[in-house]
Tab-separated table of C-alpha atoms in Angstrom:
chain	number	residue	atom	x	y	z
A	8	MET	CA	57.214	-171.382	-132.663
A	9	ASP	CA	54.236	-170.387	-130.509
A	10	SER	CA	53.458	-167.387	-132.698
A	11	ALA	CA	53.401	-169.587	-135.807
A	12	VAL	CA	50.980	-171.997	-134.131
A	13	ASN	CA	48.819	-169.133	-132.899
A	14	SER	CA	48.809	-167.650	-136.378
A	15	ALA	CA	47.819	-170.966	-137.943
A	16	VAL	CA	45.038	-171.483	-135.414
A	17	GLY	CA	43.798	-167.923	-135.916
A	18	THR	CA	43.782	-168.352	-139.675
A	19	SER	CA	41.951	-171.670	-139.362
A	20	LEU	CA	39.271	-170.152	-137.130
A	21	GLY	CA	38.875	-167.200	-139.480
A	22	LEU	CA	38.403	-169.492	-142.463
A	23	GLU	CA	35.886	-171.589	-140.536
A	24	GLN	CA	33.841	-168.499	-139.668
A	25	ALA	CA	33.984	-167.323	-143.278
A	26	GLN	CA	32.802	-170.727	-144.480
A	27	THR	CA	29.898	-170.692	-142.001
A	28	ALA	CA	28.870	-167.212	-143.161
A	29	GLN	CA	29.077	-168.305	-146.793
A	30	GLN	CA	26.887	-171.343	-146.109
A	31	ALA	CA	24.271	-169.108	-144.480
A	32	GLN	CA	24.337	-166.755	-147.476
A	33	MET	CA	23.928	-169.680	-149.869
A	34	GLN	CA	20.915	-170.932	-147.901
A	35	VAL	CA	19.273	-167.508	-148.106
A	36	LEU	CA	20.011	-167.354	-151.842
A	37	LYS	CA	18.508	-170.811	-152.407
A	38	GLU	CA	15.358	-169.826	-150.529
A	39	ALA	CA	15.050	-166.605	-152.538
A	40	LEU	CA	15.477	-168.473	-155.828
A	41	GLU	CA	12.921	-171.087	-154.782
A	42	SER	CA	10.443	-168.331	-153.929
A	43	GLN	CA	11.013	-166.650	-157.293
A	44	LYS	CA	10.567	-169.997	-159.064
A	45	ASP	CA	7.207	-170.486	-157.358
A	46	GLN	CA	6.092	-166.965	-158.279
A	47	VAL	CA	7.115	-167.376	-161.925
A	48	SER	CA	5.384	-170.763	-162.108
A	49	ALA	CA	2.156	-169.263	-160.768
A	50	LEU	CA	2.412	-166.362	-163.210
A	51	MET	CA	3.022	-168.687	-166.161
A	52	GLU	CA	0.070	-170.866	-165.182
A	53	SER	CA	-2.249	-167.877	-165.003
A	54	ALA	CA	-1.005	-166.505	-168.334
A	55	GLY	CA	-0.968	-169.899	-170.055
A	56	ALA	CA	-4.719	-170.453	-170.084
A	57	GLU	CA	-5.957	-169.805	-173.609
A	58	PRO	CA	-9.335	-168.133	-173.949
A	59	GLU	CA	-12.072	-170.254	-175.443
A	60	LEU	CA	-13.846	-169.517	-178.711
A	61	ALA	CA	-17.210	-167.821	-178.592
A	62	ASP	CA	-20.236	-170.135	-178.560
A	63	GLU	CA	-22.592	-167.794	-180.396
A	64	GLY	CA	-22.566	-164.730	-182.605
A	65	ASN	CA	-20.686	-163.824	-185.766
A	66	LEU	CA	-17.377	-162.993	-184.212
A	67	GLY	CA	-14.947	-165.355	-182.507
A	68	THR	CA	-16.592	-168.715	-183.261
A	69	GLN	CA	-13.874	-169.884	-185.697
A	70	ILE	CA	-10.882	-167.776	-184.732
A	71	ASN	CA	-10.154	-166.211	-181.376
A	72	ALA	CA	-10.616	-162.597	-182.455
A	73	TYR	CA	-10.635	-161.320	-178.888
A	74	ALA	CA	-7.001	-162.164	-178.164
């Protein structure tokens, strides 16, 4: 009977350690995804600004010909 109890306790401790390791990995993954989200947002903001039309000259005052 003692070996069965020891086995159950050992299995329980092993599963607890595995769960703790998995939680740490998930936290690192969440932080990495959050960082990537911030980088993509900054990139989209910088690329999203449309150039303005020219104020003078024959080219680019009606249609953005420089795009």
